Short mmCIF file of C-alpha atoms in Angstrom, two decimals:
data_model
loop_
_atom_site.label_atom_id
_atom_site.label_comp_id
_atom_site.label_asym_id
_atom_site.label_seq_id
_atom_site.Cartn_x
_atom_site.Cartn_y
_atom_site.Cartn_z
CA MET A 279 217.78 80.64 -48.37
CA LYS A 280 218.73 77.00 -48.87
CA GLN A 281 215.82 74.86 -50.09
CA ALA A 282 214.88 71.60 -48.39
CA ARG A 283 214.29 68.43 -50.38
CA ASP A 284 211.38 66.09 -49.67
CA GLY A 285 210.71 67.85 -46.37
CA ARG A 286 214.07 66.69 -44.96
CA VAL A 287 216.74 69.14 -43.91
CA LYS A 288 220.22 69.49 -42.53
CA ALA A 289 220.05 70.83 -38.98
CA CYS A 290 223.05 72.07 -37.01
CA LEU A 291 222.45 72.19 -33.25
CA VAL A 292 224.81 74.30 -31.17
CA PHE A 293 225.51 74.48 -27.47
CA PRO A 294 227.27 77.85 -26.89
CA ASN A 295 230.76 77.99 -25.43
CA ILE A 296 230.19 79.34 -21.93
CA TYR A 297 233.97 79.37 -21.46
CA LEU A 298 234.51 82.20 -23.94
CA GLY A 299 236.69 84.76 -22.18
CA ILE A 300 237.17 82.57 -19.09
CA PRO A 301 240.67 81.25 -18.27
CA LEU A 302 240.74 77.47 -18.49
CA ASN A 303 242.07 77.06 -14.96
CA ILE A 304 238.74 78.17 -13.49
CA ASN A 305 236.35 76.22 -15.67
CA THR A 306 232.66 76.30 -14.89
CA PRO A 307 231.35 72.73 -14.54
CA ILE A 308 229.28 71.53 -17.47
CA HIS A 309 227.62 68.20 -18.16
CA PRO A 310 226.32 66.75 -21.44
CA PRO A 311 223.30 68.84 -22.52
CA LEU A 312 220.37 66.44 -22.30
CA GLY A 313 217.79 68.75 -23.90
CA LEU A 314 219.90 69.25 -27.01
CA ALA A 315 220.52 65.49 -27.23
CA TYR A 316 216.75 64.88 -27.28
CA LEU A 317 216.29 67.47 -30.06
CA ALA A 318 219.03 65.81 -32.10
CA ALA A 319 217.38 62.44 -31.60
CA VAL A 320 213.88 63.47 -32.72
CA LEU A 321 215.19 65.35 -35.75
CA ARG A 322 217.25 62.36 -36.85
CA GLU A 323 214.39 59.95 -36.20
CA ASP A 324 212.27 62.01 -38.61
CA GLY A 325 214.83 61.55 -41.38
CA ASN A 326 216.81 64.77 -41.10
CA GLN A 327 220.59 65.03 -41.20
CA VAL A 328 221.80 66.37 -37.88
CA LYS A 329 225.13 67.76 -36.73
CA VAL A 330 225.77 68.74 -33.11
CA ILE A 331 228.52 71.16 -32.11
CA ASP A 332 229.01 71.43 -28.36
CA ALA A 333 231.28 74.45 -28.40
CA ALA A 334 231.58 74.42 -24.61
CA ALA A 335 232.76 70.83 -24.32
CA GLU A 336 235.19 71.28 -27.20
CA ASN A 337 236.16 74.79 -26.05
CA ILE A 338 236.11 76.23 -29.56
CA GLY A 339 235.95 79.91 -30.46
CA LEU A 340 233.38 81.65 -32.63
CA ASN A 341 235.48 81.68 -35.78
CA ASN A 342 236.14 77.96 -35.52
CA LEU A 343 232.47 77.35 -34.79
CA ALA A 344 231.34 79.35 -37.82
CA GLY A 345 233.76 77.46 -40.04
CA ARG A 346 232.36 74.12 -38.95
CA VAL A 347 228.78 75.25 -39.41
CA LYS A 348 229.56 76.56 -42.91
CA GLN A 349 231.21 73.28 -43.84
CA PHE A 350 228.06 71.38 -42.86
CA ASN A 351 225.91 73.88 -44.81
CA PRO A 352 222.67 73.45 -42.81
CA HIS A 353 219.17 74.66 -43.55
CA PHE A 354 218.93 76.01 -40.02
CA ILE A 355 221.02 76.47 -36.89
CA GLY A 356 219.47 75.65 -33.53
CA ILE A 357 220.98 77.30 -30.45
CA THR A 358 219.95 76.28 -26.95
CA THR A 359 219.80 78.83 -24.14
CA ASN A 360 219.54 78.83 -20.37
CA ILE A 361 220.14 81.46 -17.72
CA ALA A 362 223.80 80.57 -17.37
CA ASN A 363 224.67 80.72 -21.07
CA SER A 364 222.31 83.49 -22.23
CA ARG A 365 225.08 86.03 -22.88
CA LYS A 366 227.18 83.54 -24.81
CA ALA A 367 224.14 82.28 -26.71
CA ILE A 368 223.40 85.81 -27.95
CA LEU A 369 227.06 86.37 -28.82
CA THR A 370 227.09 83.06 -30.71
CA ALA A 371 223.88 83.79 -32.61
CA ARG A 372 225.05 87.26 -33.64
CA TYR A 373 228.38 85.94 -34.85
CA LEU A 374 226.76 83.16 -36.88
CA ARG A 375 224.23 85.66 -38.27
CA GLY A 376 227.10 87.74 -39.60
CA ALA A 377 229.12 84.78 -40.86
CA ILE A 378 226.22 82.85 -42.45
CA PRO A 379 223.48 85.45 -43.11
CA GLU A 380 221.43 83.15 -45.36
CA CYS A 381 220.93 80.52 -42.65
CA ILE A 382 217.82 80.51 -40.42
CA ILE A 383 218.61 80.79 -36.72
CA VAL A 384 216.31 79.00 -34.27
CA MET A 385 216.66 79.53 -30.52
CA GLY A 386 215.00 77.73 -27.64
CA GLY A 387 215.37 76.66 -24.03
CA PRO A 388 214.32 78.14 -20.66
CA TRP A 389 215.81 81.60 -21.22
CA ALA A 390 214.65 82.03 -24.83
CA SER A 391 211.14 80.90 -23.83
CA VAL A 392 210.90 84.04 -21.69
CA GLU A 393 213.06 86.57 -23.53
CA TYR A 394 211.84 85.91 -27.08
CA GLU A 395 210.91 89.56 -27.65
CA MET A 396 214.53 90.66 -27.20
CA LEU A 397 215.78 87.92 -29.51
CA LEU A 398 213.35 88.88 -32.28
CA GLU A 399 213.42 92.66 -31.96
CA ASP A 400 217.23 92.69 -32.03
CA ASN A 401 217.27 90.28 -35.01
CA ILE A 402 219.26 87.74 -33.00
CA ALA A 403 216.95 84.85 -33.93
CA ASP A 404 214.55 84.25 -36.83
CA VAL A 405 212.25 82.09 -34.74
CA VAL A 406 212.06 81.00 -31.09
CA VAL A 407 210.75 77.66 -29.85
CA ILE A 408 208.75 78.05 -26.64
CA GLY A 409 208.71 75.34 -23.95
CA GLU A 410 209.28 71.66 -24.69
CA GLY A 411 210.87 71.60 -28.10
CA GLU A 412 210.87 68.04 -29.42
CA ARG A 413 207.58 68.09 -31.29
CA THR A 414 207.91 71.72 -32.35
CA ILE A 415 211.41 71.43 -33.83
CA VAL A 416 210.42 68.42 -35.96
CA GLU A 417 207.42 70.23 -37.39
CA LEU A 418 209.45 73.39 -37.97
CA ALA A 419 212.12 71.40 -39.82
CA LYS A 420 209.48 70.15 -42.27
CA HIS A 421 208.48 73.71 -43.15
CA VAL A 422 211.65 75.62 -42.39
CA ASN A 423 211.50 77.57 -45.66
CA ASP A 424 207.77 78.34 -45.50
CA LYS A 425 207.36 81.18 -43.01
CA GLU A 426 203.66 81.45 -43.73
CA ARG A 427 203.29 77.83 -42.62
CA TRP A 428 205.03 78.66 -39.33
CA LYS A 429 201.80 80.37 -38.23
CA GLN A 430 200.15 76.95 -37.98
CA ILE A 431 202.91 75.37 -35.88
CA GLN A 432 202.25 75.39 -32.14
CA GLY A 433 204.93 76.70 -29.79
CA LEU A 434 206.67 79.27 -32.01
CA VAL A 435 207.35 83.01 -31.84
CA PHE A 436 208.67 84.95 -34.84
CA SER A 437 208.29 88.26 -36.67
CA THR A 438 205.88 88.84 -39.54
CA GLY A 439 205.48 91.80 -41.85
CA ASP A 440 202.87 93.47 -39.63
CA ASN A 441 203.69 91.92 -36.24
CA PRO A 442 207.22 92.05 -34.79
CA VAL A 443 206.34 89.36 -32.22
CA PHE A 444 203.89 86.83 -33.66
CA LYS A 445 203.13 84.05 -31.17
CA THR A 446 201.40 80.86 -32.27
CA GLU A 447 199.18 78.68 -30.09
CA PRO A 448 200.97 77.08 -27.12
CA ARG A 449 202.03 73.49 -27.64
CA PRO A 450 200.69 70.96 -25.12
CA PHE A 451 203.26 69.15 -23.04
CA ILE A 452 204.27 65.68 -24.21
CA GLU A 453 202.19 63.17 -22.28
CA ASP A 454 203.79 59.98 -23.59
CA LEU A 455 207.45 60.46 -22.73
CA ASP A 456 208.17 56.88 -23.82
CA SER A 457 207.44 58.00 -27.39
CA LEU A 458 210.65 60.03 -27.45
CA PRO A 459 213.79 58.34 -28.79
CA PHE A 460 216.77 58.04 -26.49
CA PRO A 461 219.11 61.07 -26.55
CA ALA A 462 221.53 61.01 -29.51
CA TRP A 463 224.78 60.94 -27.54
CA ASP A 464 226.63 59.45 -30.52
CA LEU A 465 226.47 62.93 -32.11
CA PHE A 466 228.22 64.55 -29.13
CA PRO A 467 231.84 64.60 -27.96
CA SER A 468 232.94 61.89 -25.56
CA SER A 469 231.68 62.44 -22.01
CA ARG A 470 235.33 62.74 -21.00
CA LYS A 471 235.23 66.19 -22.64
CA TYR A 472 232.75 67.41 -20.01
CA HIS A 473 233.62 69.05 -16.71
CA PHE A 474 231.65 67.74 -13.78
CA ILE A 475 232.35 66.05 -10.46
CA HIS A 476 232.12 62.33 -11.10
CA ARG A 477 233.64 59.07 -9.98
CA ARG A 478 233.54 57.05 -13.16
CA ALA A 479 233.62 57.79 -16.86
CA PRO A 480 231.93 57.62 -19.28
CA PHE A 481 228.97 59.33 -17.60
CA TYR A 482 225.63 60.58 -18.93
CA PRO A 483 222.52 62.32 -17.56
CA ILE A 484 219.09 60.70 -17.48
CA MET A 485 215.70 62.28 -16.88
CA THR A 486 212.98 59.82 -15.89
CA THR A 487 210.23 62.38 -15.25
CA ARG A 488 209.28 65.88 -16.37
CA GLY A 489 207.33 68.55 -14.56
CA CYS A 490 206.98 69.51 -10.91
CA PRO A 491 203.66 70.03 -9.09
CA TYR A 492 205.12 72.39 -6.50
CA ASP A 493 204.89 76.14 -6.93
CA CYS A 494 208.19 77.63 -5.74
CA ILE A 495 208.27 81.33 -6.51
CA HIS A 496 211.79 81.24 -7.96
CA CYS A 497 211.09 78.47 -10.51
CA THR A 498 209.81 78.85 -14.05
CA LYS A 499 207.59 76.09 -15.42
CA LEU A 500 207.59 77.22 -19.05
CA VAL A 501 209.63 74.27 -20.33
CA HIS A 502 208.32 71.24 -18.41
CA GLY A 503 205.23 72.58 -16.61
CA TYR A 504 203.51 71.66 -13.36
CA LYS A 505 202.15 68.27 -14.32
CA TYR A 506 204.31 65.39 -13.14
CA ARG A 507 204.83 63.14 -16.17
CA LYS A 508 206.59 59.80 -15.85
CA ARG A 509 208.41 57.53 -18.24
CA SER A 510 207.62 53.85 -17.78
CA MET A 511 210.02 51.79 -15.74
CA LYS A 512 210.69 49.61 -18.79
CA ASN A 513 211.63 52.64 -20.88
CA VAL A 514 213.99 54.00 -18.22
CA LEU A 515 215.73 50.65 -17.78
CA SER A 516 216.01 50.25 -21.55
CA GLU A 517 217.81 53.59 -21.78
CA ILE A 518 220.23 52.60 -19.04
CA ARG A 519 220.95 49.33 -20.88
CA TYR A 520 221.41 51.32 -24.10
CA LEU A 521 223.91 53.64 -22.42
CA VAL A 522 225.87 50.77 -20.91
CA ASP A 523 225.94 48.64 -24.07
CA ASN A 524 226.59 51.44 -26.60
CA PHE A 525 228.72 53.93 -24.70
CA GLY A 526 230.30 51.88 -21.95
CA THR A 527 228.57 54.11 -19.40
CA ARG A 528 229.79 53.64 -15.84
CA GLU A 529 227.96 56.48 -14.11
CA VAL A 530 224.60 58.19 -14.60
CA PHE A 531 223.29 61.49 -13.26
CA ILE A 532 219.55 61.38 -12.61
CA ILE A 533 218.46 64.98 -13.11
CA ASP A 534 214.71 64.80 -12.42
CA ASP A 535 213.24 67.64 -10.40
CA SER A 536 211.38 65.10 -8.25
CA PHE A 537 212.56 61.54 -8.93
CA ASN A 538 211.08 60.21 -5.69
CA LEU A 539 207.79 62.11 -5.74
CA ASP A 540 206.18 58.77 -6.65
CA MET A 541 207.94 56.70 -4.01
CA ALA A 542 206.63 53.33 -5.20
CA ARG A 543 207.88 53.99 -8.74
CA ALA A 544 211.26 55.17 -7.49
CA GLU A 545 211.70 52.00 -5.44
CA LYS A 546 210.71 49.77 -8.36
CA ILE A 547 213.25 51.44 -10.67
CA LEU A 548 215.98 51.06 -8.06
CA ASP A 549 215.00 47.41 -7.48
CA GLU A 550 215.33 46.72 -11.19
CA ILE A 551 218.70 48.50 -11.41
CA ILE A 552 219.87 46.27 -8.57
CA ARG A 553 218.45 43.12 -10.19
CA GLN A 554 219.96 43.80 -13.61
CA ASP A 555 223.35 44.54 -12.02
CA PHE A 556 224.42 47.35 -14.36
CA ASN A 557 227.50 47.98 -12.19
CA LEU A 558 226.84 51.72 -12.32
CA MET A 559 227.46 54.58 -9.98
CA ILE A 560 224.50 56.95 -9.61
CA LYS A 561 224.35 60.60 -8.63
CA PHE A 562 221.25 62.74 -8.07
CA THR A 563 222.39 66.20 -9.10
CA ASN A 564 219.20 68.27 -9.23
CA GLY A 565 217.78 67.51 -5.81
CA ILE A 566 215.46 64.80 -4.57
CA ARG A 567 212.53 65.43 -2.24
CA ALA A 568 213.74 65.25 1.35
CA ASP A 569 210.25 64.47 2.64
CA ARG A 570 210.08 61.41 0.39
CA ILE A 571 213.24 59.73 1.72
CA THR A 572 212.63 56.76 3.99
CA PRO A 573 215.11 54.30 5.55
CA ARG A 574 213.98 51.70 3.00
CA LEU A 575 214.53 54.07 0.06
CA GLY A 576 217.96 54.98 1.48
CA LYS A 577 219.01 51.33 1.47
CA LYS A 578 217.76 50.84 -2.08
CA LEU A 579 219.59 53.94 -3.28
CA LYS A 580 222.81 52.59 -1.82
CA ALA A 581 222.32 49.08 -3.23
CA ALA A 582 221.64 50.53 -6.71
CA GLY A 583 225.00 52.34 -6.66
CA THR A 584 224.06 55.84 -5.49
CA TYR A 585 227.04 57.62 -3.97
CA ALA A 586 225.79 61.23 -3.90
CA ALA A 587 222.47 63.03 -3.68
CA SER A 588 221.47 66.67 -3.32
CA LEU A 589 218.43 68.02 -1.54
CA GLY A 590 216.53 71.14 -2.56
CA ILE A 591 216.20 72.92 0.80
CA GLU A 592 216.22 76.63 -0.19
CA SER A 593 216.05 78.15 3.32
CA GLY A 594 216.77 77.29 6.95
CA CYS A 595 213.69 79.20 8.12
CA GLN A 596 210.49 77.17 8.10
CA GLU A 597 208.23 80.18 7.61
CA ILE A 598 210.17 81.19 4.49
CA VAL A 599 210.12 77.65 3.10
CA HIS A 600 206.32 77.76 3.35
CA ALA A 601 206.09 81.29 1.95
CA ILE A 602 208.03 80.46 -1.22
CA GLY A 603 205.76 77.49 -2.02
CA LYS A 604 208.31 74.73 -1.41
CA GLY A 605 205.90 72.62 0.63
CA LEU A 606 208.68 71.11 2.76
CA ASN A 607 209.05 70.51 6.49
CA LEU A 608 212.62 71.13 7.62
CA ARG A 609 212.34 68.33 10.17
CA ALA A 610 212.09 65.99 7.17
CA VAL A 611 215.34 67.45 5.84
CA ILE A 612 217.16 66.60 9.07
CA LYS A 613 215.89 63.00 8.88
CA ALA A 614 216.74 62.69 5.17
CA VAL A 615 220.34 63.84 5.64
CA LYS A 616 220.75 61.31 8.45
CA ILE A 617 219.34 58.46 6.33
CA LEU A 618 221.56 59.28 3.35
CA HIS A 619 224.66 59.59 5.52
CA GLU A 620 223.89 56.28 7.22
CA ASN A 621 223.95 54.71 3.77
CA GLY A 622 227.36 56.14 2.96
CA MET A 623 226.29 58.86 0.55
CA ILE A 624 227.78 62.28 -0.04
CA VAL A 625 224.95 64.69 0.71
CA GLY A 626 224.55 68.11 -0.87
CA GLY A 627 221.98 70.79 -0.38
CA PHE A 628 220.79 73.80 -2.35
CA PHE A 629 220.10 77.08 -0.53
CA ILE A 630 218.96 80.45 -1.85
CA LEU A 631 220.00 83.62 -0.06
CA GLY A 632 217.68 86.51 -0.80
CA HIS A 633 214.11 85.29 -0.89
CA PRO A 634 211.77 88.32 -0.91
CA MET A 635 210.76 87.45 2.67
CA ASP A 636 214.38 87.27 3.82
CA ASP A 637 216.38 89.77 5.82
CA PHE A 638 220.00 89.51 6.95
CA ASN A 639 219.10 87.60 10.12
CA SER A 640 217.03 84.98 8.30
CA MET A 641 219.86 84.44 5.81
CA MET A 642 222.23 83.87 8.74
CA LYS A 643 219.76 81.27 10.07
CA THR A 644 219.90 79.51 6.71
CA ILE A 645 223.70 79.34 6.88
CA ASP A 646 223.55 78.08 10.47
CA PHE A 647 221.04 75.42 9.43
CA ALA A 648 223.33 74.22 6.63
CA ILE A 649 226.22 73.92 9.07
CA ALA A 650 224.07 72.12 11.68
CA LEU A 651 222.90 69.59 9.06
CA ASP A 652 226.54 68.62 8.50
CA LEU A 653 226.04 68.51 4.76
CA ASP A 654 229.03 67.49 2.70
CA TYR A 655 228.69 70.18 0.06
CA PRO A 656 225.98 72.79 0.43
CA GLN A 657 225.64 75.23 -2.43
CA PHE A 658 224.50 78.77 -1.71
CA PHE A 659 223.00 80.88 -4.47
CA LYS A 660 221.99 84.50 -4.61
CA SER A 661 218.32 84.85 -5.41
CA LEU A 662 217.67 85.39 -9.11
CA PRO A 663 214.32 86.98 -10.07
CA PHE A 664 214.02 85.40 -13.48
CA PRO A 665 211.28 86.76 -15.78
CA GLY A 666 208.37 84.35 -15.87
CA THR A 667 208.58 83.48 -12.17
CA LYS A 668 206.32 84.55 -9.32
CA MET A 669 209.32 86.11 -7.62
CA TYR A 670 209.90 88.39 -10.59
CA ASP A 671 206.26 89.53 -10.49
CA LEU A 672 206.45 90.04 -6.73
CA ILE A 673 209.45 92.36 -7.04
CA ARG A 674 207.80 94.23 -9.91
CA LYS A 675 204.80 94.89 -7.65
CA HIS A 676 206.35 95.42 -4.21
CA GLY A 677 210.07 96.00 -4.75
CA THR A 678 212.57 97.73 -7.00
CA PHE A 679 214.83 96.47 -9.75
CA LEU A 680 218.19 98.21 -9.87
CA ASP A 681 218.21 97.73 -13.64
CA ASP A 682 215.22 97.25 -15.95
CA GLY A 683 214.62 93.78 -14.51
CA ARG A 684 215.56 92.12 -17.77
CA ALA A 685 219.20 93.13 -18.22
CA LEU A 686 221.60 90.24 -18.78
CA ASP A 687 223.80 91.58 -15.97
CA GLY A 688 221.01 90.58 -13.60
CA TYR A 689 221.45 86.91 -14.55
CA SER A 690 224.78 86.55 -12.76
CA ILE A 691 225.87 85.01 -9.47
CA ASN A 692 228.11 88.03 -9.04
CA THR A 693 225.33 90.61 -8.90
CA VAL A 694 222.09 91.35 -7.08
CA ASN A 695 219.68 93.46 -9.10
CA PHE A 696 216.75 94.09 -6.73
CA SER A 697 215.55 95.15 -3.30
CA ILE A 698 212.22 94.45 -1.61
CA TRP A 699 210.77 95.06 1.85
CA GLU A 700 213.55 94.41 4.42
CA LEU A 701 215.86 92.82 1.88
CA HIS A 702 218.73 94.89 0.46
CA PRO A 703 221.39 93.97 -2.13
CA GLU A 704 224.29 94.65 0.21
CA ASP A 705 222.82 92.24 2.79
CA ILE A 706 222.53 89.47 0.21
CA GLN A 707 226.12 90.05 -0.92
CA ARG A 708 227.36 90.05 2.68
CA ALA A 709 225.47 86.86 3.55
CA PHE A 710 226.67 85.13 0.39
CA ARG A 711 230.32 85.95 1.06
CA PHE A 712 229.95 84.75 4.63
CA SER A 713 228.21 81.48 3.67
CA TYR A 714 231.16 79.86 1.92
CA LYS A 715 233.69 81.06 4.47
CA ALA A 716 231.54 79.88 7.37
CA PHE A 717 230.99 76.43 5.92
CA TYR A 718 234.10 75.48 3.99
CA LEU A 719 236.90 77.24 5.87
CA ARG A 720 236.50 75.15 9.02
CA PRO A 721 239.45 72.80 9.73
CA VAL A 722 237.10 69.87 10.35
CA LYS A 723 235.38 70.46 7.01
CA ILE A 724 238.65 70.75 5.09
CA LEU A 725 239.83 67.43 6.58
CA LYS A 726 236.52 65.75 5.78
CA LEU A 727 236.67 66.93 2.18
CA LEU A 728 240.20 65.59 1.78
CA LEU A 729 239.14 62.19 3.12
CA GLN A 730 235.87 62.08 1.20
CA TYR A 731 237.10 62.04 -2.37
CA ARG A 732 238.40 58.73 -3.60
CA SER A 733 240.80 59.99 -6.23
CA LEU A 734 242.84 63.03 -7.14
CA THR A 735 240.69 63.40 -10.26
CA GLU A 736 237.48 63.60 -8.25
CA PHE A 737 238.99 66.06 -5.78
CA TRP A 738 240.34 68.17 -8.67
CA TRP A 739 236.88 68.44 -10.20
CA PHE A 740 235.52 69.59 -6.87
CA ILE A 741 238.20 72.29 -6.65
CA LYS A 742 237.51 73.42 -10.22
CA SER A 743 233.79 73.64 -9.56
CA THR A 744 234.16 75.80 -6.46
CA ILE A 745 237.26 77.91 -7.06
CA GLY A 746 235.40 80.56 -9.04
CA VAL A 747 232.91 81.02 -6.20
CA PHE A 748 235.68 81.24 -3.62
CA LEU A 749 237.82 83.69 -5.58
CA GLY A 750 234.88 85.90 -6.50
CA ASN A 751 233.08 86.00 -3.18
CA LEU A 752 235.29 85.20 -0.21
CA PHE A 753 236.85 88.63 0.13
#
């Protein structure tokens, strides 16, 4: 085991290549990984030497990746995980374990925060960071070679001699988000290496808040929690200025779960973006609250440079929206779409097919609602009962998993791994296949899409982001 000097280490942070085994002509969209950029920033701020390898953006294989890690010779390797990249994260960790057995492997992120037992019991990771990782990873770096000291670090899970899954005290969420340094994008590939629908490059994501007070049954709150925590307006505007001045940024993605939950704050930030004239284009990719969109906010969004926004809608049946804990009135959705369209924005919407309370008829109502809204690009997802969510517990109690409920095959848009009450896997599959055909294969929609995109590049990214869904699920 490599020894650290003066409490400072060399840390290699890795984003797994989710394209491994996927032909390049059907790339899955991927944007710069904000969470990893924050981890790189806090580690560097504390005096550590940090290298980031985004294997997905650079599309490098495992052998190439291992060679680059070896050349850097780090004290530990940090691998980030989410639901989408969990398989590739495990594959990456196992390969690096074999290639560099003396190096400590740290894993974290939403998926690892739930599935830490698998990662430890199968010797995939030496230690797992649970939840928000910025404070934990800095403290771990200071004591990376002292496993006994790990027991005193909040937010860790690892194996000890007499306990295969030793979990330390939970780490409180970070209250002062302004205390975090700006993401270390200088350690990452150019944003032009990333695959995402955009209008201008360079582009970068920004998160102005963390946490969501709503209690949707399909969401896990292990990473950012329920409490709505806000960065100051000054801090947000300073980051935008930093991105523009240092990276020539021309577009930002605001990826908050609920940017406009505090409407007064949202309007003030937009007013300041307008006043400072950053000449940016803005896109809200994660979904903004439909019931917090007013005509005045719509005008401010447009004036600030917003060209696209997505709404988290989830279902077209009001009783199901209430049952899943969304806390949303669908009448507000209709008004929000109208306001955004009146201000010239491309409007998207997220829908889930296969809520536990669904049946085939209610899923058809959801598809009909999406069509009636005249959204520009709705996205339909098969319900995913992720461990750590209320939906997962509900199916454990009242339904049936077709696997053990934790198999990686269950974390795929191509499969449905459960049944409950009047909801059956074949009905979800049938509704999902129908959803994209019903919405996108209408002549009027095809014409609108062709007219909507301002460049061949933008239209090409749209095709790349949807072709896998069409090929896999239309027929």
